[in-house]
Short mmCIF file of C-alpha atoms in Angstrom, two decimals:
data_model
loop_
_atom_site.label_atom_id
_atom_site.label_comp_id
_atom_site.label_asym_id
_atom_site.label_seq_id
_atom_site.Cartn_x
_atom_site.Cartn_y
_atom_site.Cartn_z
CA UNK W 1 2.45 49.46 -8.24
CA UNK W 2 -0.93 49.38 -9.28
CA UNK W 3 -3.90 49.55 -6.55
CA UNK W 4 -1.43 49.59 -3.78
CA UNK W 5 -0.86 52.70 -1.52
CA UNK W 6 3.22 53.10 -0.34
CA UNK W 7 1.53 54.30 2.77
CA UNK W 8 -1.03 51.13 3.91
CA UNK W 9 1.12 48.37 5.45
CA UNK W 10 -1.93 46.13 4.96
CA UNK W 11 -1.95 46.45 1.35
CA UNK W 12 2.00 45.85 1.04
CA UNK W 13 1.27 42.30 3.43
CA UNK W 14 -1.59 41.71 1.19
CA UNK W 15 0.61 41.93 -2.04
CA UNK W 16 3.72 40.33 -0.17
CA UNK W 17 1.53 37.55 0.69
CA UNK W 18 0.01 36.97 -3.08
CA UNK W 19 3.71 36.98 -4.26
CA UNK W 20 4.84 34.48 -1.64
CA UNK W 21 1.93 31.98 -2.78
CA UNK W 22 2.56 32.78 -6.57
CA UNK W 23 5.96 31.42 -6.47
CA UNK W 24 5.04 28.14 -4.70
CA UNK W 25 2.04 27.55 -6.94
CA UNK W 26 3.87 28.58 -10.19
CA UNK W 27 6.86 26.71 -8.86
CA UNK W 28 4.43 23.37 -8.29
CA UNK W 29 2.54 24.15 -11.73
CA UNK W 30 6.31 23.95 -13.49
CA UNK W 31 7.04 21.01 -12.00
CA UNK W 32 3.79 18.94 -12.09
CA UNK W 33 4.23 20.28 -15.97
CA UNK W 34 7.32 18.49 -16.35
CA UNK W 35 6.18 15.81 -15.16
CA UNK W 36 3.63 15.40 -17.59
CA UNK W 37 6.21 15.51 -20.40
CA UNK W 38 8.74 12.84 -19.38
CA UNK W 39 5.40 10.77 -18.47
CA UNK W 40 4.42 11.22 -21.92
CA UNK W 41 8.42 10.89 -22.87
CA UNK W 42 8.36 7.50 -20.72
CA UNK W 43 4.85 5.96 -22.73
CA UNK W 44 6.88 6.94 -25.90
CA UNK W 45 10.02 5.21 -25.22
CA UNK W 46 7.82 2.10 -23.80
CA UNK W 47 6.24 2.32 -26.84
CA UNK W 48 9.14 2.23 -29.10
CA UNK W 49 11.12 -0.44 -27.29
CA UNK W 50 8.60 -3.23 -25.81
CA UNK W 51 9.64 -5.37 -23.05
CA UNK W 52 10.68 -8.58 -24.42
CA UNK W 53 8.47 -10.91 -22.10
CA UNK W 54 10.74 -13.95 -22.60
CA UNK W 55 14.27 -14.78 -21.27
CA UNK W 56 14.58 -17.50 -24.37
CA UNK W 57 13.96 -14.70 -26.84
CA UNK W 58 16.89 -12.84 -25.19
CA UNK W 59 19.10 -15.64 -24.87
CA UNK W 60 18.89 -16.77 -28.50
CA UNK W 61 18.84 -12.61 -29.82
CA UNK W 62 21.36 -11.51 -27.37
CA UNK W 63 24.01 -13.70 -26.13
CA UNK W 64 26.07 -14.63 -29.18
CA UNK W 65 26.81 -10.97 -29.51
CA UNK W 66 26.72 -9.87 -25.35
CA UNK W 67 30.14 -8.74 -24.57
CA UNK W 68 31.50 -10.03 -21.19
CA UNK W 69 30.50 -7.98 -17.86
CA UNK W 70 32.53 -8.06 -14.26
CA UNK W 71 29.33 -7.80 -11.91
CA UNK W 72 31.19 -5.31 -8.39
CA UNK W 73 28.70 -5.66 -5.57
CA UNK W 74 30.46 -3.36 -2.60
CA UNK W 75 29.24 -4.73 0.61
CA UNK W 76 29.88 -2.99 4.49
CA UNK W 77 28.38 -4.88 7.06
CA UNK W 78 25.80 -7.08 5.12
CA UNK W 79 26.19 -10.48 7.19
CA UNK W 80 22.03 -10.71 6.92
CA UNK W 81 21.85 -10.52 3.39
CA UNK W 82 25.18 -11.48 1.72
CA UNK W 83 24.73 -15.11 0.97
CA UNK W 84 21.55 -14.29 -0.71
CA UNK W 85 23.04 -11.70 -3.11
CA UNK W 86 25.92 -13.50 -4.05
CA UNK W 87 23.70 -16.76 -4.83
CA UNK W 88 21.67 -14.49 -6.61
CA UNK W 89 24.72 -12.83 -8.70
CA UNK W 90 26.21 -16.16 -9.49
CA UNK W 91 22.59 -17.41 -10.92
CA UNK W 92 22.71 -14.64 -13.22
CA UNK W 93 21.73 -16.07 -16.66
CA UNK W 94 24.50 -14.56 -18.90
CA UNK W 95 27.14 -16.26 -21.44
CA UNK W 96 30.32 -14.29 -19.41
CA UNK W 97 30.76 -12.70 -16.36
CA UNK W 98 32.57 -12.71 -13.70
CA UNK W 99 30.95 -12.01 -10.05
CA UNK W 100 33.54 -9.23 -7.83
CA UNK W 101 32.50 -9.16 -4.01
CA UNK W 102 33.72 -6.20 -2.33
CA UNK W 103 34.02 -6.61 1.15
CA UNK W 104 34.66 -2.50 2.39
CA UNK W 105 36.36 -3.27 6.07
CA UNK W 106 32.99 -4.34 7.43
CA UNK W 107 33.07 -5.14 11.27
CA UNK W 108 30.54 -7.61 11.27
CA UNK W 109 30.25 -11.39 9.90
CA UNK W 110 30.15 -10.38 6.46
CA UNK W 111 33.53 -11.41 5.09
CA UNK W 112 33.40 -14.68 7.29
CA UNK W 113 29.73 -15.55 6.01
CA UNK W 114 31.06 -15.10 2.64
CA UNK W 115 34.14 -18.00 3.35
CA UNK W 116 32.20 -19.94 5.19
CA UNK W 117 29.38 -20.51 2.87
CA UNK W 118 31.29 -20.74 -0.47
CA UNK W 119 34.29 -22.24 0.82
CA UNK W 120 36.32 -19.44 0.05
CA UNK W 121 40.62 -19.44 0.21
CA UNK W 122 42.98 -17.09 -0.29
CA UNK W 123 44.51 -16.46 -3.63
CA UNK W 124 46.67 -14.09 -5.20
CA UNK W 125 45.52 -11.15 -7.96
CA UNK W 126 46.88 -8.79 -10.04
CA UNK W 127 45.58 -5.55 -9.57
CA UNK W 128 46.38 -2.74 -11.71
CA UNK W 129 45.76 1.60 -10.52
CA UNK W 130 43.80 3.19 -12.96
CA UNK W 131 41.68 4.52 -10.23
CA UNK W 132 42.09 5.14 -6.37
CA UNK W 133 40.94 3.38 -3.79
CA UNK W 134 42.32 2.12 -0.23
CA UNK W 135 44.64 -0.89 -0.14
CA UNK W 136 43.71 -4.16 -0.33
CA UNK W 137 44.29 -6.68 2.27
CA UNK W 138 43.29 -9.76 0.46
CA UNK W 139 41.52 -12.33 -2.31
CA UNK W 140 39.39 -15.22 -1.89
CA UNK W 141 38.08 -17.56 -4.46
CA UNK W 142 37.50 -21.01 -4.99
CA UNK W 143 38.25 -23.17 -8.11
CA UNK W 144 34.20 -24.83 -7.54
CA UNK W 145 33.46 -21.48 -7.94
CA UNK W 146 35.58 -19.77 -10.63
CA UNK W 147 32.93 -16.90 -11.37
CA UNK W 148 33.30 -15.28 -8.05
CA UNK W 149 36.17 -13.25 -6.55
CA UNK W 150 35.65 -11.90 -2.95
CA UNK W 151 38.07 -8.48 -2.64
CA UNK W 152 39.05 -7.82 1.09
CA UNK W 153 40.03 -4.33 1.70
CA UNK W 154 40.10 -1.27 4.49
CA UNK W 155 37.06 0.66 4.30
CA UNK W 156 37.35 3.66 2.05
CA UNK W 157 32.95 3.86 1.53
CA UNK W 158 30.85 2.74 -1.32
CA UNK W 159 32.64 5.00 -3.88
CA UNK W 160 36.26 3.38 -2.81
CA UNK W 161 35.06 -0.01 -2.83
CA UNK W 162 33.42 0.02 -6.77
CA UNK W 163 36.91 1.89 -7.59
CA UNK W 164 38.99 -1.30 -6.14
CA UNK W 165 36.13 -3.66 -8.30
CA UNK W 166 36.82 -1.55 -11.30
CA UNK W 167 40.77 -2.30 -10.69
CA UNK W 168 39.98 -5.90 -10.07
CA UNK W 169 38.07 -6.24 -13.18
CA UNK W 170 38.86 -7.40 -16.83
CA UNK W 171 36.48 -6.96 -19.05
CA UNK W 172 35.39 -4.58 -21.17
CA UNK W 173 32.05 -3.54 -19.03
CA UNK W 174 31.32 -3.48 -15.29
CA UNK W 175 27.73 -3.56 -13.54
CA UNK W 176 27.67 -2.03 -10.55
CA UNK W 177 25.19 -2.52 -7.50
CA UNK W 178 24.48 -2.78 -4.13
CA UNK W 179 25.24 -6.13 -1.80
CA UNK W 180 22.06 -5.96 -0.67
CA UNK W 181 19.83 -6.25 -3.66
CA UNK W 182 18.54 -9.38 -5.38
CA UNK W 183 19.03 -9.06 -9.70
CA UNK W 184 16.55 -11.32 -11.81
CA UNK W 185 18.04 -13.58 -13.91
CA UNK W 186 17.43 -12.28 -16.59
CA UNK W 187 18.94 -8.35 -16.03
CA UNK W 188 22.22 -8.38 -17.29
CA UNK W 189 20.78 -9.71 -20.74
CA UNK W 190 18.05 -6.71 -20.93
CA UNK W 191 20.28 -4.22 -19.75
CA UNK W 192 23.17 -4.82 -21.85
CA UNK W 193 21.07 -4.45 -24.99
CA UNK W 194 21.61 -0.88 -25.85
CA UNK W 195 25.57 -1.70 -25.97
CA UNK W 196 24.88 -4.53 -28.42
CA UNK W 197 22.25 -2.50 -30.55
CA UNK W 198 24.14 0.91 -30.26
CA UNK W 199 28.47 -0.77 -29.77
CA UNK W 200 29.88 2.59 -30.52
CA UNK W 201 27.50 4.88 -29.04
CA UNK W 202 26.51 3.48 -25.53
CA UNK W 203 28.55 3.86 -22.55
CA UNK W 204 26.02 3.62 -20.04
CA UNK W 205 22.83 1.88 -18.91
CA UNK W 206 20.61 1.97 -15.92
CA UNK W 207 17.77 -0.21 -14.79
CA UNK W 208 14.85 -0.51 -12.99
CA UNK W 209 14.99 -0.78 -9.00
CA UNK W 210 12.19 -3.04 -6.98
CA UNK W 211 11.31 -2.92 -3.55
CA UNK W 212 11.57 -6.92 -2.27
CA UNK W 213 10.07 -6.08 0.92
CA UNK W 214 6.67 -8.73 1.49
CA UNK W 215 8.48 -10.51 -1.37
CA UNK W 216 9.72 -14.65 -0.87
CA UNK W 217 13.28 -15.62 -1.74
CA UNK W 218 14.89 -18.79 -2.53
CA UNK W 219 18.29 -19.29 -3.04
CA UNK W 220 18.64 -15.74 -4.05
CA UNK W 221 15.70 -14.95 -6.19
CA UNK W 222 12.31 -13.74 -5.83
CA UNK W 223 9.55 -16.65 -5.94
CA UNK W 224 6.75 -15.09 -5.27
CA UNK W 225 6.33 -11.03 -5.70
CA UNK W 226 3.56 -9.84 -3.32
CA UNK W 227 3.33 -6.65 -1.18
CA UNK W 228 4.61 -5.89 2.12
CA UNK W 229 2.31 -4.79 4.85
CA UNK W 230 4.52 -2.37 6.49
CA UNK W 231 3.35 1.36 5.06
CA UNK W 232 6.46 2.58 4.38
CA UNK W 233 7.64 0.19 2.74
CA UNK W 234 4.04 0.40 0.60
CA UNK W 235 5.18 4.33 0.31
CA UNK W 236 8.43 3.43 -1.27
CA UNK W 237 7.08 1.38 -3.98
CA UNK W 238 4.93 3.92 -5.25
CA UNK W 239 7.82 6.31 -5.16
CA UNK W 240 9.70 3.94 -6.88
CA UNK W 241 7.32 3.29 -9.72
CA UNK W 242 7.41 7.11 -9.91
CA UNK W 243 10.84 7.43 -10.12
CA UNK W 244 11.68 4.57 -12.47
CA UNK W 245 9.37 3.69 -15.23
CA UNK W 246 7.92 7.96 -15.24
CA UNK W 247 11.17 9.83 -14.34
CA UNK W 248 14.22 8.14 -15.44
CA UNK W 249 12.65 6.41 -18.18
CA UNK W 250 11.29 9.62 -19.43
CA UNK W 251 14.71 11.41 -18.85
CA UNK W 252 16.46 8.51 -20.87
CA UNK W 253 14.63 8.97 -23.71
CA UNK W 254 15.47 12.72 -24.02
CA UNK W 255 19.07 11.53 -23.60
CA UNK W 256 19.04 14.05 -20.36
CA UNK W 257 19.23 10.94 -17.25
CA UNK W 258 21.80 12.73 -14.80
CA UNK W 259 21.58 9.39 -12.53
CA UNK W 260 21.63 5.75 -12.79
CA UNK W 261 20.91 4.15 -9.52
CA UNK W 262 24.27 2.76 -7.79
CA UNK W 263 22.49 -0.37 -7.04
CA UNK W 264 22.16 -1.33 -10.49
CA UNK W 265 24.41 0.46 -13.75
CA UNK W 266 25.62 -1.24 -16.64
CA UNK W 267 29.11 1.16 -17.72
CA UNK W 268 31.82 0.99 -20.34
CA UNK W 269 34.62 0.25 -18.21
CA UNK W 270 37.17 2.96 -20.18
CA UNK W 271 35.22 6.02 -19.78
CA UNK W 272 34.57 5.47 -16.36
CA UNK W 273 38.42 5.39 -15.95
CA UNK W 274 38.77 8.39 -18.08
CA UNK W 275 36.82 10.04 -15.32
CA UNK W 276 38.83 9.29 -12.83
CA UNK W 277 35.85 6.46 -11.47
CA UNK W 278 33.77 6.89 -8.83
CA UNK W 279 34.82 10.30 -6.68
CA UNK W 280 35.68 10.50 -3.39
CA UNK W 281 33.64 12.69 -0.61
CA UNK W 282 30.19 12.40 -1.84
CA UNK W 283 27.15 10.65 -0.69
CA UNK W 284 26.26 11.02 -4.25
CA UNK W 285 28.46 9.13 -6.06
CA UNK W 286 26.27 7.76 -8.14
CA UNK W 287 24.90 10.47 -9.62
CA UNK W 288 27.99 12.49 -9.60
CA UNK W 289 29.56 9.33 -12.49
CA UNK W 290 26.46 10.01 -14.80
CA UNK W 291 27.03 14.24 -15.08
CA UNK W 292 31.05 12.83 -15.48
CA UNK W 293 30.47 11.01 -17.94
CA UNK W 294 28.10 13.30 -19.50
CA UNK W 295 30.62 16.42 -19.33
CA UNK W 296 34.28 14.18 -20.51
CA UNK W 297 31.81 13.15 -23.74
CA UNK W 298 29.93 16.68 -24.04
CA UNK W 299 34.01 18.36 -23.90
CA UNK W 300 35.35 16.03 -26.38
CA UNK W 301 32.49 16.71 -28.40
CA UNK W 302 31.83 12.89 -29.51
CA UNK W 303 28.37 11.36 -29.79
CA UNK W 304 27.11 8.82 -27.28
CA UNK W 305 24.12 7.55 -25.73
CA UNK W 306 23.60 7.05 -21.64
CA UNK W 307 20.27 5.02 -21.71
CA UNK W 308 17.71 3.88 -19.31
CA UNK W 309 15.82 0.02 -19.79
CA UNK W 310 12.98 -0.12 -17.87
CA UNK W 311 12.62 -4.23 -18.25
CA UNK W 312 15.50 -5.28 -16.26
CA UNK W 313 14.77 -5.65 -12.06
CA UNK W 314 16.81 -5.38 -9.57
CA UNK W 315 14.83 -5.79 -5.89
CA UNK W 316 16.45 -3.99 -2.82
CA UNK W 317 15.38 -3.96 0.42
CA UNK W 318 13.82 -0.57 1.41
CA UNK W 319 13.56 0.79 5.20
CA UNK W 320 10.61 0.37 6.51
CA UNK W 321 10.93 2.41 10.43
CA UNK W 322 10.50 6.43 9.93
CA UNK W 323 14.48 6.97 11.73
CA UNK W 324 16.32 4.74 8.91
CA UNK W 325 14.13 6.08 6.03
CA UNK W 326 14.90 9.58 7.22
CA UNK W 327 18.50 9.15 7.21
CA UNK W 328 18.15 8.00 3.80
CA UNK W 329 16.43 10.53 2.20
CA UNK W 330 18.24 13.42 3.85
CA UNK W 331 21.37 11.78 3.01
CA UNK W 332 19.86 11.61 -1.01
CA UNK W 333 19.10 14.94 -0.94
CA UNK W 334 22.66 15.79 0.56
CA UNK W 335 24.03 14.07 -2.60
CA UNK W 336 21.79 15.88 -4.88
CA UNK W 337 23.04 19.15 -3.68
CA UNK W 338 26.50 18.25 -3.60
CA UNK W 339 26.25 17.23 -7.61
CA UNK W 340 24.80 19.78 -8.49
CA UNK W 341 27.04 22.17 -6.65
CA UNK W 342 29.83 20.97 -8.10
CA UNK W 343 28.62 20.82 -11.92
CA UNK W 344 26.95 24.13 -11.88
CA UNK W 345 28.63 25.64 -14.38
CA UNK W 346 26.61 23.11 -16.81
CA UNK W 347 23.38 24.33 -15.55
CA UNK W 348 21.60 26.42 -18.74
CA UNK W 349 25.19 26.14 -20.42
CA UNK W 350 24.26 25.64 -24.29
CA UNK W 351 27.70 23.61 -24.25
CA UNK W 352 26.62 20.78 -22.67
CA UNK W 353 23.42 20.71 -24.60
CA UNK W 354 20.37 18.35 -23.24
CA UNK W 355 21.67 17.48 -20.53
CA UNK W 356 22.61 21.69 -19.30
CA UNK W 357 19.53 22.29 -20.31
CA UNK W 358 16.96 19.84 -19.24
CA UNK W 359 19.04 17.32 -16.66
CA UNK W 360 20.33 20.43 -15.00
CA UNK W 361 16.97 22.43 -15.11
CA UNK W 362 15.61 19.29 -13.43
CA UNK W 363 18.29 19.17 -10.69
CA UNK W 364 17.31 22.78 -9.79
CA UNK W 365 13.66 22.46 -9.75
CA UNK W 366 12.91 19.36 -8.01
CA UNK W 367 15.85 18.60 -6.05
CA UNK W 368 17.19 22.65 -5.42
CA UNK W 369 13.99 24.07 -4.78
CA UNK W 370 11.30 21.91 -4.85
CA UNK W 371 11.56 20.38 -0.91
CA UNK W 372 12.33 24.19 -0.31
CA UNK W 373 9.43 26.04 -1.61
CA UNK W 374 7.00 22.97 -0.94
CA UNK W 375 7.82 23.47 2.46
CA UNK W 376 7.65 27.43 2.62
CA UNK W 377 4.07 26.66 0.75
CA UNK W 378 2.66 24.20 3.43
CA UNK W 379 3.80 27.05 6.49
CA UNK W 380 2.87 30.57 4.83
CA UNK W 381 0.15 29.78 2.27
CA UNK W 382 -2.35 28.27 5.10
CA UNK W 383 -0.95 30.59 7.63
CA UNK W 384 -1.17 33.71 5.42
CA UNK W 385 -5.26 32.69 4.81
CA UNK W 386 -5.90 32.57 8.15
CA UNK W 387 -4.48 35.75 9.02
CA UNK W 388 -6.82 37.10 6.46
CA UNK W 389 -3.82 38.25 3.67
CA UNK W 390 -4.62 35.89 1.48
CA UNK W 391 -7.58 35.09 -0.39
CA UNK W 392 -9.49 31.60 -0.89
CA UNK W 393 -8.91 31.17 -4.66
CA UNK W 394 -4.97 31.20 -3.93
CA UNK W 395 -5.34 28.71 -0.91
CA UNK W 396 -7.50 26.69 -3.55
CA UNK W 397 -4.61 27.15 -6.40
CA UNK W 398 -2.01 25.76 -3.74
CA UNK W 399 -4.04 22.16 -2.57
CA UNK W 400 -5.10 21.59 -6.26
CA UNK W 401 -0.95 21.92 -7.34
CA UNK W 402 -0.03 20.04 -4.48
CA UNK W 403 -2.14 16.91 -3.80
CA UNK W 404 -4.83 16.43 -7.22
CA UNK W 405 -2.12 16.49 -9.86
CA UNK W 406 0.36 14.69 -7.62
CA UNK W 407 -2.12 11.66 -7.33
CA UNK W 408 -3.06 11.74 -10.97
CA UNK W 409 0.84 11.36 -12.03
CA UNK W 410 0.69 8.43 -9.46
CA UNK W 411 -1.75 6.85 -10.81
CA UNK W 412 -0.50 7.49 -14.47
CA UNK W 413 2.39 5.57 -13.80
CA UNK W 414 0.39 2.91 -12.64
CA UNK W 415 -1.43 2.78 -15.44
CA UNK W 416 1.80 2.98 -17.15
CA UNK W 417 3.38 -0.41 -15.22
CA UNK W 418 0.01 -1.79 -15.73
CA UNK W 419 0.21 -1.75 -19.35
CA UNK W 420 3.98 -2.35 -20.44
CA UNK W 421 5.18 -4.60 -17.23
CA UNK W 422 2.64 -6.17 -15.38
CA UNK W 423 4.72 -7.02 -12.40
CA UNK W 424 1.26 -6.65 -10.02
CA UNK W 425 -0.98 -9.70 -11.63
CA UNK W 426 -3.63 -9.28 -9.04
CA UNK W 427 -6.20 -6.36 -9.25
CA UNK W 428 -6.23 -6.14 -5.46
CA UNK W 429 -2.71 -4.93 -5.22
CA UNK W 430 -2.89 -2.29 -7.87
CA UNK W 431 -6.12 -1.45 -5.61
CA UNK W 432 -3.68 -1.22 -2.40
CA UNK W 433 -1.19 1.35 -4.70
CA UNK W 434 -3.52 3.37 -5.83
CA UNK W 435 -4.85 4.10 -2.24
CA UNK W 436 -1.41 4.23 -1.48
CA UNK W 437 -1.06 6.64 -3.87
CA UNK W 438 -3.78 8.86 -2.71
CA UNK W 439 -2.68 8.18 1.07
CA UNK W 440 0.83 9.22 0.83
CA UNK W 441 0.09 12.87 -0.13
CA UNK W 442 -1.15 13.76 3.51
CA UNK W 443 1.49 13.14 6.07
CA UNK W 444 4.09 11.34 3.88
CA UNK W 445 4.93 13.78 1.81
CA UNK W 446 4.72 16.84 4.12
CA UNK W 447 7.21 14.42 6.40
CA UNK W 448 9.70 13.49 3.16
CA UNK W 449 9.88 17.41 2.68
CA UNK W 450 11.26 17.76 6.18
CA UNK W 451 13.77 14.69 5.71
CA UNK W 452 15.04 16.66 2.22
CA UNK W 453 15.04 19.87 4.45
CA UNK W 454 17.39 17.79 6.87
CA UNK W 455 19.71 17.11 3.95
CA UNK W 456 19.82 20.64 2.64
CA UNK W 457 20.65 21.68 6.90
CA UNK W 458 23.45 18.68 6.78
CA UNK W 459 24.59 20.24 3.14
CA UNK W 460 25.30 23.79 4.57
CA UNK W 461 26.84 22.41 7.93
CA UNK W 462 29.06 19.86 5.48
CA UNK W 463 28.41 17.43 7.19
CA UNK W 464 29.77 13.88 5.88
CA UNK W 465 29.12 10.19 6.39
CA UNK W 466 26.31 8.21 5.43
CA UNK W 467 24.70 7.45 9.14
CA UNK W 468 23.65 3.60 10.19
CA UNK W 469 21.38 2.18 7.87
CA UNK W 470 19.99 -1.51 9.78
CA UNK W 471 18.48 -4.44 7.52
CA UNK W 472 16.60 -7.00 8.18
CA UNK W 473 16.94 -9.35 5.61
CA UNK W 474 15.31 -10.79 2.90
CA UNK W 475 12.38 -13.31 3.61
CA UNK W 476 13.08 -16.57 3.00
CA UNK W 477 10.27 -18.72 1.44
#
């Protein structure tokens, strides 16, 4: 080695230390770098496909044509916010569907809410096998009510429950989401228009997911959108933004998205069964359908299309205390992991094209060994300058990486929402973002590192379950 003497320790710290801080920055330069291509990627595919501001215009386009959709919300223990959804679900503005209530052995009032409030009474219902899931004790419907079916069955977890839906459904596509999230009335109409435009290509579609926190609902929609005041919850809708209209928007139009969110995916009922439907054993079921699908269409070697619409809303209810939001994310990460454990062989693997290359390659470096090395980055690099090994340019390199070009892609996407959606009408509450977005890089994100370091400790220790995640409920107006 150049300039360094096998025989001065100092000099081998000095170069150990420069290595250690050269892998975290280059590692942070790579990723801020891809960043800046699916933003760029996202703007394009905004560009190309507008949001269609009008429901009418959808309607009157769309819904001669729309095929018909089963709607499967899963639901364990959502007593507070059950009636809500289901309103909400059976509002939907959509020429067919059919609304399927999972209820997954919930121990609360969640199955009795559900009777109670729609006057529910027990029917019987063919179910055929193509997938597994764990028996069913029961049906409930009502003939007022001849959109909705509520399925009764022994918990089996989220993945079980959307397998019993799929069984319980008949038509030719399913939506799948989560019993605790509000969809606009519009959705299904923007979300199934990649399967009308592209029939024989499109299998799946994802859209975009809204916090509803500080938001009022009536009767199952959102009235008025307006921000909470809880910081978290503020957090999360930055991070959403982030990971919606830059990430998976971005990652749609390179035909490389590896995840649709399971509280809201439009799928082609068949190739889901093909699959085998949602797998058992993984917090990260969701994700774990997409790279399924993916590899069954890559191996047959037939062309499709897995898109991602950025228009259509669905509004969840984030947590907003540091324990449940924790939980979360370390049980996210944990899913990540699992994925991309078990699908490794299509990491870099020209065989499964895009999605080997560029899904995979994303996998790796921001869910693999981005929380690791951003964490090793904020310990040595700081402590290694102190101690003298390290000199101020690299200590420089690091903050620059870490915070300035994280709050500029923040605020990019902003900009981004700010042009295509428009969501925020009043200046003052992009104002509040953008300081959010400033805000969140000191303390936040050191602390969301060490949640995603909790999932990679519960990964290794394979440890299962999903851990108690409380709600409050959505606020009524």
């Amino acid at each position: 080695m150049n300039g360094i003497s096998i025989y001065d320790p100092s000099a081998w710290m000095v170069a150990s230390a420069e290595a250690i801080a050269a892998v975290v920055i280059v590692t942070g330069i790579l990723q801020t770098a891809f960043n800046f291509v699916l933003l760029l990627y996202a703007a394009a595919a905004l560009g190309s496909r507008p949001p269609v501001p009008r429901s009418a215009t959808l309607w009157r386009r769309y819904s001669e044509q729309a095929p018909a959709i089963s709607v499967l919300a899963p639901a364990f223990n959502e007593e507070l916010t059950i009636v809500e959804s289901t309103r909400s679900l059976l509002a939907l503005q959509y020429p067919d569907f059919e609304v399927i209530v999972i209820n997954d052995g919930s121990n609360d009032g969640t199955l009795a809410r559900l009777i109670a409030e729609f006057n529910l009474e027990q029917v019987d219902r063919y179910v055929d096998r193509s997938v597994d899931h764990a028996e069913i004790r029961g049906f409930y419907a009502s003939p007022r009510l001849p959109r909705l079916l509520v399925v009764d069955k022994i918990n089996g977890g989220k993945a079980d429950a959307l397998n019993a839906g799929i069984n319980c459904s008949r038509t030719e596509l399913f939506c799948a989401i989560d019993a605790d999230s509000l969809l606009e009335p519009d959705a299904l109409l923007r979300v199934v228009r990649p399967f009308v435009d592209n029939p024989h290509l499109t299998i799946a579609a994802g859209g975009t997911i809204r916090i509803a926190n500080g938001c009022k609902v009536d009767s199952g929609r959102i009235t008025d959108i307006k921000l909470p005041r809880n910081f978290l919850a503020l957090v999360q809708i930055v991070e959403y933004l982030r990971a919606f209209l830059m990430a998976r928007v971005g990652l749609g139009k390179m035909q490389a998205l590896t995840v649709i969110s399971g509280a809201f995916g439009l799928f082609r009922r068949r190739h889901v069964v093909a699959v085998g439907g949602y797998s058992h054993g993984t917090v990260g079921e969701d994700m774990e359908l997409v790279l399924k699908l993916h590899r069954l269409m890559r191996e047959q070697k037939r062309d499709y299309r897995i898109e991602f619409i950025a228009e259509p809303v669905c509004w969840t209810e984030c947590p907003d205390s540091l324990s449940v939001l924790g939980r979360q994310r370390a049980r996210w990460q944990r899913g990540a992991l699992e994925c991309f454990v078990k699908h490794k062989d299509m990491l870099f693997n020209p065989r499964y094209g895009r999605i080997g290359m560029i899904g995979f390659g994303q996998i790796l470096l921001v869910d693999v060994l981005g929380p690791l090395l951003e964490v090793m980055g904020y310990v040595l690099v700081p402590l290694l300058w102190a101690l003298g090994l390290l000199a101020f340019p690299w200590l420089l390199a690091f903050l620059a990486v870490t915070f300035t070009l994280g709050i500029f892609l923040s605020m990019a996407t902003l900009v981004l929402e700010e042009l295509q959606l428009r969501r925020f009408p009043k200046a003052r509450e992009l104002a509040v973002l953008a300081g959010i977005a400033v805000v969140e890089n000191f303390g936040y994100r050191q602390i969301s590192n060490l949640w995603r370091m909790q999932g990679w400790w519960q990964f290794i220790r394979r440890q299962q379950g999903w851990g108690t995640m409380t709600r409050k409920g959505f606020s009524a107006s």
